[in-house]
Amino acid sequence: LAKTTQPISMDSYEGQEVNITCSHNNIATNDYITWYQQFPSQGPRFIIQGYKTKVTNEVASLFIPADRKSSTLSLPRVSLSDTAVYYCLVGDPNTGGFKTIFGAGTRLFVKA
Amino acid sequence: DSGVTQTPKHLITATGQRVTLRCSPRSGDLSVYWYQQSLDQGLQFLIQYYNGEERAKGNILERFSAQQFPDLHSELNLSSLELGDSALYFCASSTLAGDYNEQFFGPGTRLTVL
């Protein structure tokens, strides 16, 4: 299973774009990159998933370079309500029977 | 609202006791996952069931056990409770068996062991 490394914490201000990078040097061919968001005392919520290049939805964008050894979650114009922990996961969505590893995540704090 | 329900929301008990946490997955979801999250800790995967059968096992203690019933709801049993078992326990469900498909998380059960 690919291990991920992401910053422990990040600070930002309202209205700024936030980019959180995740390193996954030993990502496998069939692995996808998935990001979740978790607010205090709540269950995580799926944000976005991608395999290569760029994926965008109404919440975020995910940038994945050609070598796929890293990925960047981009949150446009953050607000105070985006303060949360963001988890980067790497694994094959078409294969079961493995542990789902969330890691420590990145704690994003958005200031006014 | 993710569609996943967990009961109870809060549970306070004493060391040495046994408790059962219940999870109802989203309608149609066959996979159920259990996670433990201690204070300021990340999510620790405990166990996964798919259509009634155990599919994957994490660092689940021998004092803990789980099952998924024919109606697809799942229960996590925690016995001989210790102070360190105090945590948030989350259940998640997904449609497919692949672990890295989108998982939908319930609101969690907060367990306090005194």
CSV table of N, CA, C and O in Angstrom, one decimal, chain B:
chain,number,residue,atom,x,y,z
B,1,ASP,N,-26.3,15.1,5.5
B,1,ASP,CA,-26.7,13.8,6.0
B,1,ASP,C,-26.2,12.7,5.0
B,1,ASP,O,-26.5,12.7,3.8
B,2,SER,N,-25.3,11.8,5.5
B,2,SER,CA,-24.7,10.9,4.6
B,2,SER,C,-25.6,9.7,4.3
B,2,SER,O,-25.3,8.9,3.3
B,3,GLY,N,-26.6,9.5,5.1
B,3,GLY,CA,-27.5,8.3,4.9
B,3,GLY,C,-27.0,7.2,5.8
B,3,GLY,O,-27.8,6.2,5.9
B,4,VAL,N,-25.9,7.3,6.5
B,4,VAL,CA,-25.4,6.2,7.4
B,4,VAL,C,-25.9,6.6,8.8
B,4,VAL,O,-25.6,7.8,9.2
B,5,THR,N,-26.5,5.7,9.5
B,5,THR,CA,-26.9,6.0,10.9
B,5,THR,C,-26.1,5.2,11.9
B,5,THR,O,-25.8,4.0,11.6
B,6,GLN,N,-25.9,5.8,13.0
B,6,GLN,CA,-25.2,5.1,14.1
B,6,GLN,C,-25.9,5.4,15.4
B,6,GLN,O,-26.3,6.5,15.7
B,7,THR,N,-26.0,4.3,16.2
B,7,THR,CA,-26.6,4.4,17.5
B,7,THR,C,-25.8,3.7,18.5
B,7,THR,O,-25.2,2.6,18.1
B,8,PRO,N,-25.7,4.1,19.7
B,8,PRO,CA,-26.2,5.4,20.2
B,8,PRO,C,-25.2,6.5,19.8
B,8,PRO,O,-24.1,6.2,19.3
B,9,LYS,N,-25.6,7.8,20.0
B,9,LYS,CA,-24.6,8.9,19.7
B,9,LYS,C,-23.6,9.0,20.8
B,9,LYS,O,-22.4,9.3,20.5
B,10,HIS,N,-24.0,8.8,22.0
B,10,HIS,CA,-23.1,8.8,23.2
B,10,HIS,C,-23.3,7.6,24.0
B,10,HIS,O,-24.4,7.1,24.1
B,11,LEU,N,-22.2,7.2,24.6
B,11,LEU,CA,-22.2,6.0,25.5
B,11,LEU,C,-21.2,6.2,26.6
B,11,LEU,O,-20.0,6.5,26.3
B,12,ILE,N,-21.7,6.1,27.8
B,12,ILE,CA,-20.8,6.3,29.0
B,12,ILE,C,-20.9,5.0,29.8
B,12,ILE,O,-22.0,4.6,30.1
B,13,THR,N,-19.7,4.4,30.0
B,13,THR,CA,-19.7,3.1,30.7
B,13,THR,C,-18.5,3.0,31.6
B,13,THR,O,-17.7,3.9,31.6
B,14,ALA,N,-18.4,1.9,32.3
B,14,ALA,CA,-17.3,1.7,33.2
B,14,ALA,C,-16.3,0.7,32.7
B,14,ALA,O,-16.6,-0.1,31.8
B,15,THR,N,-15.1,0.7,33.2
B,15,THR,CA,-14.1,-0.2,32.8
B,15,THR,C,-14.6,-1.7,33.1
B,15,THR,O,-15.3,-1.9,34.0
B,16,GLY,N,-14.2,-2.6,32.2
B,16,GLY,CA,-14.6,-3.9,32.4
B,16,GLY,C,-15.9,-4.3,31.7
B,16,GLY,O,-16.3,-5.5,31.6
B,17,GLN,N,-16.7,-3.3,31.3
B,17,GLN,CA,-18.0,-3.5,30.8
B,17,GLN,C,-17.9,-3.9,29.3
B,17,GLN,O,-16.9,-3.8,28.7
B,18,ARG,N,-19.1,-4.2,28.7
B,18,ARG,CA,-19.2,-4.6,27.3
B,18,ARG,C,-20.3,-3.7,26.7
B,18,ARG,O,-21.3,-3.5,27.3
B,19,VAL,N,-20.0,-3.2,25.5
B,19,VAL,CA,-21.0,-2.4,24.8
B,19,VAL,C,-21.1,-2.8,23.3
B,19,VAL,O,-20.2,-3.5,22.8
B,20,THR,N,-22.3,-2.5,22.8
B,20,THR,CA,-22.5,-2.8,21.3
B,20,THR,C,-22.8,-1.5,20.6
B,20,THR,O,-23.8,-0.8,21.0
B,21,LEU,N,-22.1,-1.2,19.6
B,21,LEU,CA,-22.4,-0.1,18.7
B,21,LEU,C,-23.1,-0.6,17.4
B,21,LEU,O,-22.6,-1.6,16.9
B,22,ARG,N,-24.0,0.2,17.0
B,22,ARG,CA,-24.8,-0.2,15.8
B,22,ARG,C,-24.7,0.7,14.7
B,22,ARG,O,-24.6,1.9,14.9
B,23,CYS,N,-24.7,0.2,13.5
B,23,CYS,CA,-24.5,1.0,12.3
B,23,CYS,C,-25.5,0.5,11.2
B,23,CYS,O,-25.6,-0.7,10.9
B,24,SER,N,-26.2,1.4,10.6
B,24,SER,CA,-27.1,1.1,9.4
B,24,SER,C,-26.5,1.8,8.2
B,24,SER,O,-26.4,3.0,8.2
B,25,PRO,N,-26.0,1.0,7.2
B,25,PRO,CA,-25.4,1.7,6.0
B,25,PRO,C,-26.5,2.4,5.2
B,25,PRO,O,-27.7,2.2,5.4
B,26,ARG,N,-26.0,3.1,4.2
B,26,ARG,CA,-26.9,3.7,3.2
B,26,ARG,C,-27.6,2.6,2.5
B,26,ARG,O,-27.1,1.5,2.3
B,27,SER,N,-28.8,2.9,2.0
B,27,SER,CA,-29.6,1.9,1.3
B,27,SER,C,-28.8,1.5,0.1
B,27,SER,O,-28.4,2.3,-0.7
B,28,GLY,N,-28.7,0.2,-0.1
B,28,GLY,CA,-28.0,-0.4,-1.2
B,28,GLY,C,-26.5,-0.6,-1.0
B,28,GLY,O,-25.9,-1.3,-1.9
B,29,ASP,N,-25.9,0.0,0.0
B,29,ASP,CA,-24.5,-0.2,0.2
B,29,ASP,C,-24.2,-1.6,0.8
B,29,ASP,O,-24.8,-1.9,1.8
B,30,LEU,N,-23.3,-2.3,0.3
B,30,LEU,CA,-23.0,-3.6,0.8
B,30,LEU,C,-21.8,-3.7,1.7
B,30,LEU,O,-21.6,-4.6,2.5
B,31,SER,N,-20.9,-2.7,1.6
B,31,SER,CA,-19.7,-2.6,2.4
B,31,SER,C,-19.9,-1.7,3.7
B,31,SER,O,-20.5,-0.6,3.6
B,32,VAL,N,-19.4,-2.2,4.8
B,32,VAL,CA,-19.5,-1.5,6.0
B,32,VAL,C,-18.1,-1.5,6.6
B,32,VAL,O,-17.4,-2.5,6.7
B,33,TYR,N,-17.6,-0.3,7.1
B,33,TYR,CA,-16.3,-0.1,7.7
B,33,TYR,C,-16.5,0.4,9.1
B,33,TYR,O,-17.3,1.2,9.3
B,34,TRP,N,-15.6,0.0,9.9
B,34,TRP,CA,-15.5,0.6,11.3
B,34,TRP,C,-14.2,1.2,11.5
B,34,TRP,O,-13.1,0.6,11.2
B,35,TYR,N,-14.2,2.4,12.1
B,35,TYR,CA,-13.0,3.1,12.5
B,35,TYR,C,-13.0,3.6,13.9
B,35,TYR,O,-14.1,3.9,14.5
B,36,GLN,N,-11.9,3.7,14.5
B,36,GLN,CA,-11.7,4.3,15.8
B,36,GLN,C,-10.9,5.6,15.7
B,36,GLN,O,-9.9,5.6,15.0
B,37,GLN,N,-11.4,6.7,16.4
B,37,GLN,CA,-10.6,7.9,16.4
B,37,GLN,C,-10.5,8.4,17.9
B,37,GLN,O,-11.5,8.9,18.4
B,38,SER,N,-9.3,8.2,18.4
B,38,SER,CA,-9.1,8.7,19.8
B,38,SER,C,-8.8,10.2,19.7
B,38,SER,O,-8.6,10.8,18.7
B,39,LEU,N,-8.8,10.9,20.9
B,39,LEU,CA,-8.7,12.3,21.0
B,39,LEU,C,-7.4,12.7,20.2
B,39,LEU,O,-6.3,12.2,20.5
B,40,ASP,N,-7.5,13.6,19.3
B,40,ASP,CA,-6.4,14.2,18.5
B,40,ASP,C,-5.6,13.1,17.8
B,40,ASP,O,-4.5,13.3,17.4
B,41,GLN,N,-6.3,12.0,17.5
B,41,GLN,CA,-5.6,11.0,16.7
B,41,GLN,C,-6.3,10.8,15.3
B,41,GLN,O,-7.4,11.3,15.2
B,42,GLY,N,-5.6,10.3,14.4
B,42,GLY,CA,-6.2,10.0,13.1
B,42,GLY,C,-7.2,8.8,13.2
B,42,GLY,O,-7.3,8.2,14.2
B,43,LEU,N,-7.8,8.6,12.1
B,43,LEU,CA,-8.7,7.5,12.0
B,43,LEU,C,-8.0,6.2,11.8
B,43,LEU,O,-7.1,6.0,11.0
B,44,GLN,N,-8.3,5.3,12.7
B,44,GLN,CA,-7.7,3.9,12.7
B,44,GLN,C,-8.7,3.0,12.1
B,44,GLN,O,-9.8,2.8,12.7
B,45,PHE,N,-8.4,2.3,11.1
B,45,PHE,CA,-9.3,1.3,10.5
B,45,PHE,C,-9.3,0.1,11.4
B,45,PHE,O,-8.3,-0.4,11.8
B,46,LEU,N,-10.6,-0.4,11.6
B,46,LEU,CA,-10.7,-1.5,12.5
B,46,LEU,C,-11.0,-2.8,11.7
B,46,LEU,O,-10.3,-3.8,11.7
B,47,ILE,N,-12.1,-2.7,10.9
B,47,ILE,CA,-12.6,-3.9,10.2
B,47,ILE,C,-13.6,-3.5,9.1
B,47,ILE,O,-14.2,-2.4,9.2
B,48,GLN,N,-13.6,-4.3,8.1
B,48,GLN,CA,-14.6,-4.1,7.0
B,48,GLN,C,-15.4,-5.4,6.7
B,48,GLN,O,-14.8,-6.5,6.7
B,49,TYR,N,-16.6,-5.2,6.4
B,49,TYR,CA,-17.5,-6.3,6.0
B,49,TYR,C,-18.1,-6.0,4.6
B,49,TYR,O,-18.4,-4.8,4.3
B,50,TYR,N,-18.2,-7.0,3.8
B,50,TYR,CA,-18.9,-6.8,2.5
B,50,TYR,C,-19.9,-7.9,2.4
B,50,TYR,O,-19.6,-9.1,2.4
B,51,ASN,N,-21.2,-7.5,2.3
B,51,ASN,CA,-22.3,-8.4,2.1
B,51,ASN,C,-22.3,-9.6,3.1
B,51,ASN,O,-22.5,-10.7,2.7
B,52,GLY,N,-22.0,-9.2,4.3
B,52,GLY,CA,-22.1,-10.2,5.4
B,52,GLY,C,-20.8,-10.9,5.7
B,52,GLY,O,-20.7,-11.6,6.8
B,53,GLU,N,-19.8,-10.7,4.9
B,53,GLU,CA,-18.5,-11.4,5.2
B,53,GLU,C,-17.4,-10.5,5.6
B,53,GLU,O,-17.3,-9.4,5.0
B,54,GLU,N,-16.6,-10.9,6.5
B,54,GLU,CA,-15.4,-10.1,6.8
B,54,GLU,C,-14.5,-10.0,5.6
B,54,GLU,O,-14.1,-11.0,5.0
B,55,ARG,N,-14.1,-8.7,5.3
B,55,ARG,CA,-13.3,-8.5,4.1
B,55,ARG,C,-11.9,-8.0,4.4
B,55,ARG,O,-11.0,-8.4,3.7
B,56,ALA,N,-11.7,-7.2,5.4
B,56,ALA,CA,-10.4,-6.7,5.8
B,56,ALA,C,-10.4,-6.4,7.2
B,56,ALA,O,-11.4,-6.1,7.8
B,57,LYS,N,-9.2,-6.6,7.8
B,57,LYS,CA,-9.1,-6.4,9.2
B,57,LYS,C,-7.9,-5.5,9.5
B,57,LYS,O,-6.8,-5.7,8.9
B,58,GLY,N,-8.1,-4.5,10.3
B,58,GLY,CA,-7.0,-3.6,10.7
B,58,GLY,C,-6.5,-4.0,12.1
B,58,GLY,O,-6.5,-5.2,12.5
B,59,ASN,N,-6.0,-3.0,12.8
B,59,ASN,CA,-5.5,-3.3,14.2
B,59,ASN,C,-6.6,-3.4,15.2
B,59,ASN,O,-6.6,-2.7,16.2
B,60,ILE,N,-7.5,-4.3,15.0
B,60,ILE,CA,-8.6,-4.4,15.9
B,60,ILE,C,-8.2,-5.4,17.0
B,60,ILE,O,-7.6,-6.4,16.8
B,61,LEU,N,-8.5,-4.9,18.2
B,61,LEU,CA,-8.1,-5.7,19.4
B,61,LEU,C,-8.9,-7.0,19.5
B,61,LEU,O,-10.1,-7.0,19.0
B,62,GLU,N,-8.4,-8.0,20.2
B,62,GLU,CA,-9.1,-9.2,20.3
B,62,GLU,C,-10.4,-9.0,21.2
B,62,GLU,O,-11.3,-9.8,21.1
B,63,ARG,N,-10.4,-8.0,22.0
B,63,ARG,CA,-11.6,-7.7,22.8
B,63,ARG,C,-12.7,-7.1,22.0
B,63,ARG,O,-13.8,-7.0,22.5
B,64,PHE,N,-12.4,-6.7,20.8
B,64,PHE,CA,-13.4,-6.2,19.9
B,64,PHE,C,-13.8,-7.2,18.9
B,64,PHE,O,-13.0,-7.9,18.3
B,65,SER,N,-15.1,-7.2,18.5
B,65,SER,CA,-15.6,-8.0,17.4
B,65,SER,C,-16.7,-7.3,16.7
B,65,SER,O,-17.3,-6.4,17.2
B,66,ALA,N,-17.0,-7.7,15.5
B,66,ALA,CA,-18.0,-7.1,14.7
B,66,ALA,C,-18.7,-8.2,13.8
B,66,ALA,O,-18.2,-9.3,13.7
B,67,GLN,N,-19.8,-7.8,13.3
B,67,GLN,CA,-20.5,-8.6,12.4
B,67,GLN,C,-21.5,-7.8,11.5
B,67,GLN,O,-21.8,-6.7,11.9
B,68,GLN,N,-21.8,-8.3,10.4
B,68,GLN,CA,-22.7,-7.7,9.5
B,68,GLN,C,-23.9,-8.7,9.3
B,68,GLN,O,-23.7,-9.8,8.9
B,69,PHE,N,-25.1,-8.2,9.5
B,69,PHE,CA,-26.2,-9.1,9.5
B,69,PHE,C,-26.8,-9.1,8.1
B,69,PHE,O,-26.5,-8.3,7.2
B,70,PRO,N,-27.8,-10.1,7.8
B,70,PRO,CA,-28.4,-10.2,6.5
B,70,PRO,C,-29.0,-9.0,6.0
B,70,PRO,O,-29.1,-8.7,4.8
B,71,ASP,N,-29.5,-8.1,6.9
B,71,ASP,CA,-30.1,-6.9,6.4
B,71,ASP,C,-29.1,-5.8,6.2
B,71,ASP,O,-29.4,-4.6,5.9
B,72,LEU,N,-27.8,-6.1,6.3
B,72,LEU,CA,-26.6,-5.3,6.1
B,72,LEU,C,-26.3,-4.4,7.2
B,72,LEU,O,-25.2,-3.7,7.1
B,73,HIS,N,-27.1,-4.3,8.2
B,73,HIS,CA,-26.6,-3.5,9.3
B,73,HIS,C,-25.5,-4.2,10.0
B,73,HIS,O,-25.3,-5.4,9.9
B,74,SER,N,-24.7,-3.4,10.8
B,74,SER,CA,-23.5,-4.0,11.4
B,74,SER,C,-23.4,-3.6,12.9
B,74,SER,O,-24.0,-2.5,13.3
B,75,GLU,N,-22.8,-4.4,13.7
B,75,GLU,CA,-22.6,-4.1,15.1
B,75,GLU,C,-21.1,-4.3,15.4
B,75,GLU,O,-20.5,-5.3,14.9
B,76,LEU,N,-20.6,-3.4,16.3
B,76,LEU,CA,-19.3,-3.5,16.8
B,76,LEU,C,-19.4,-3.8,18.3
B,76,LEU,O,-20.0,-2.9,19.0
B,77,ASN,N,-18.9,-4.9,18.7
B,77,ASN,CA,-18.9,-5.2,20.1
B,77,ASN,C,-17.6,-5.0,20.8
B,77,ASN,O,-16.5,-5.4,20.3
B,78,LEU,N,-17.6,-4.2,21.9
B,78,LEU,CA,-16.4,-3.9,22.6
B,78,LEU,C,-16.5,-4.5,24.0
B,78,LEU,O,-17.5,-4.2,24.7
B,79,SER,N,-15.6,-5.3,24.4
B,79,SER,CA,-15.7,-6.0,25.7
B,79,SER,C,-14.5,-5.7,26.6
B,79,SER,O,-13.5,-5.2,26.1
B,80,SER,N,-14.6,-6.0,27.9
B,80,SER,CA,-13.6,-5.8,28.8
B,80,SER,C,-13.0,-4.4,28.7
B,80,SER,O,-11.8,-4.2,28.5
B,81,LEU,N,-13.8,-3.4,28.6
B,81,LEU,CA,-13.4,-2.0,28.2
B,81,LEU,C,-12.4,-1.5,29.2
B,81,LEU,O,-12.4,-1.7,30.4
B,82,GLU,N,-11.5,-0.7,28.6
B,82,GLU,CA,-10.4,0.0,29.3
B,82,GLU,C,-10.5,1.5,29.0
B,82,GLU,O,-11.2,1.9,28.1
B,83,LEU,N,-9.9,2.2,29.9
B,83,LEU,CA,-9.9,3.7,29.7
B,83,LEU,C,-9.5,4.1,28.4
B,83,LEU,O,-10.1,5.1,27.8
B,84,GLY,N,-8.5,3.5,27.8
B,84,GLY,CA,-8.0,3.8,26.5
B,84,GLY,C,-8.9,3.5,25.3
B,84,GLY,O,-8.6,3.9,24.2
B,85,ASP,N,-10.0,2.9,25.6
B,85,ASP,CA,-11.0,2.6,24.5
B,85,ASP,C,-11.9,3.8,24.3
B,85,ASP,O,-12.7,3.8,23.4
B,86,SER,N,-11.8,4.8,25.2
B,86,SER,CA,-12.6,6.0,25.0
B,86,SER,C,-12.2,6.6,23.7
B,86,SER,O,-11.0,6.9,23.4
B,87,ALA,N,-13.2,6.8,22.8
B,87,ALA,CA,-12.9,7.3,21.5
B,87,ALA,C,-14.2,7.6,20.7
B,87,ALA,O,-15.3,7.2,21.2
B,88,LEU,N,-14.1,8.2,19.6
B,88,LEU,CA,-15.2,8.2,18.6
B,88,LEU,C,-15.1,7.0,17.7
B,88,LEU,O,-14.0,6.7,17.2
B,89,TYR,N,-16.2,6.4,17.5
B,89,TYR,CA,-16.2,5.2,16.7
B,89,TYR,C,-17.1,5.5,15.5
B,89,TYR,O,-18.3,5.9,15.6
B,90,PHE,N,-16.5,5.5,14.3
B,90,PHE,CA,-17.2,5.8,13.1
B,90,PHE,C,-17.5,4.5,12.3
B,90,PHE,O,-16.7,3.6,12.2
B,91,CYS,N,-18.7,4.5,11.7
B,91,CYS,CA,-19.0,3.5,10.7
B,91,CYS,C,-19.1,4.2,9.4
B,91,CYS,O,-19.5,5.4,9.3
B,92,ALA,N,-18.7,3.5,8.3
B,92,ALA,CA,-18.9,4.1,7.0
B,92,ALA,C,-19.4,3.0,6.1
B,92,ALA,O,-19.3,1.8,6.4
B,93,SER,N,-20.0,3.4,5.0
B,93,SER,CA,-20.5,2.4,4.0
B,93,SER,C,-20.1,2.8,2.6
B,93,SER,O,-19.9,4.0,2.3
B,94,SER,N,-20.1,1.9,1.7
B,94,SER,CA,-19.9,2.2,0.3
B,94,SER,C,-20.6,1.1,-0.5
B,94,SER,O,-20.9,0.0,0.0
B,95,THR,N,-20.8,1.5,-1.8
B,95,THR,CA,-21.6,0.6,-2.6
B,95,THR,C,-20.8,-0.6,-3.1
B,95,THR,O,-21.3,-1.7,-3.1
B,96,LEU,N,-19.5,-0.4,-3.4
B,96,LEU,CA,-18.7,-1.4,-3.9
B,96,LEU,C,-17.7,-2.0,-2.9
B,96,LEU,O,-17.6,-1.5,-1.8
B,97,ALA,N,-17.1,-3.0,-3.3
B,97,ALA,CA,-16.2,-3.7,-2.4
B,97,ALA,C,-14.8,-3.1,-2.3
B,97,ALA,O,-14.1,-3.2,-1.3
B,98,GLY,N,-14.5,-2.3,-3.3
B,98,GLY,CA,-13.1,-1.6,-3.3
B,98,GLY,C,-13.0,-0.6,-2.2
B,98,GLY,O,-13.8,0.2,-2.0
B,99,ASP,N,-11.9,-0.8,-1.4
B,99,ASP,CA,-11.8,0.0,-0.2
B,99,ASP,C,-11.6,1.5,-0.5
B,99,ASP,O,-11.9,2.3,0.4
B,100,TYR,N,-11.1,1.8,-1.7
B,100,TYR,CA,-10.8,3.2,-1.9
B,100,TYR,C,-11.9,3.8,-2.8
B,100,TYR,O,-11.7,4.9,-3.5
B,101,ASN,N,-13.0,3.2,-2.9
B,101,ASN,CA,-14.2,3.9,-3.4
B,101,ASN,C,-14.7,4.9,-2.3
B,101,ASN,O,-14.3,4.8,-1.2
B,102,GLU,N,-15.6,5.8,-2.7
B,102,GLU,CA,-16.1,6.8,-1.8
B,102,GLU,C,-16.8,6.1,-0.7
B,102,GLU,O,-17.6,5.3,-0.9
B,103,GLN,N,-16.3,6.4,0.5
B,103,GLN,CA,-17.0,5.9,1.7
B,103,GLN,C,-17.8,7.0,2.3
B,103,GLN,O,-17.4,8.2,2.4
B,104,PHE,N,-19.0,6.7,2.8
B,104,PHE,CA,-19.9,7.6,3.4
B,104,PHE,C,-19.9,7.3,4.9
B,104,PHE,O,-20.3,6.2,5.3
B,105,PHE,N,-19.6,8.3,5.7
B,105,PHE,CA,-19.4,8.1,7.1
B,105,PHE,C,-20.7,8.5,7.9
B,105,PHE,O,-21.3,9.5,7.6
B,106,GLY,N,-20.9,7.8,9.0
B,106,GLY,CA,-22.0,8.1,9.9
B,106,GLY,C,-21.5,9.2,10.9
B,106,GLY,O,-20.3,9.6,10.8
B,107,PRO,N,-22.4,9.7,11.7
B,107,PRO,CA,-22.1,10.7,12.7
B,107,PRO,C,-21.2,10.3,13.8
B,107,PRO,O,-20.7,11.1,14.6
B,108,GLY,N,-21.0,9.0,14.0
B,108,GLY,CA,-20.1,8.5,15.0
B,108,GLY,C,-20.9,8.2,16.3
B,108,GLY,O,-21.9,8.7,16.6
B,109,THR,N,-20.2,7.3,17.1
B,109,THR,CA,-20.6,7.1,18.5
B,109,THR,C,-19.5,7.5,19.4
B,109,THR,O,-18.4,7.0,19.2
B,110,ARG,N,-19.7,8.4,20.3
B,110,ARG,CA,-18.7,8.8,21.3
B,110,ARG,C,-18.8,7.9,22.5
B,110,ARG,O,-19.8,7.9,23.2
B,111,LEU,N,-17.7,7.1,22.7
B,111,LEU,CA,-17.7,6.2,23.8
B,111,LEU,C,-16.8,6.8,24.9
B,111,LEU,O,-15.6,7.1,24.6
B,112,THR,N,-17.3,6.8,26.1
B,112,THR,CA,-16.5,7.3,27.2
B,112,THR,C,-16.4,6.2,28.3
B,112,THR,O,-17.5,5.7,28.7
B,113,VAL,N,-15.2,5.7,28.6
B,113,VAL,CA,-15.1,4.7,29.6
B,113,VAL,C,-14.5,5.3,30.9
B,113,VAL,O,-13.4,5.9,30.8
B,114,LEU,N,-15.2,5.2,32.0
B,114,LEU,CA,-14.8,5.8,33.2
B,114,LEU,C,-14.2,4.8,34.2
B,114,LEU,O,-14.5,3.6,34.1
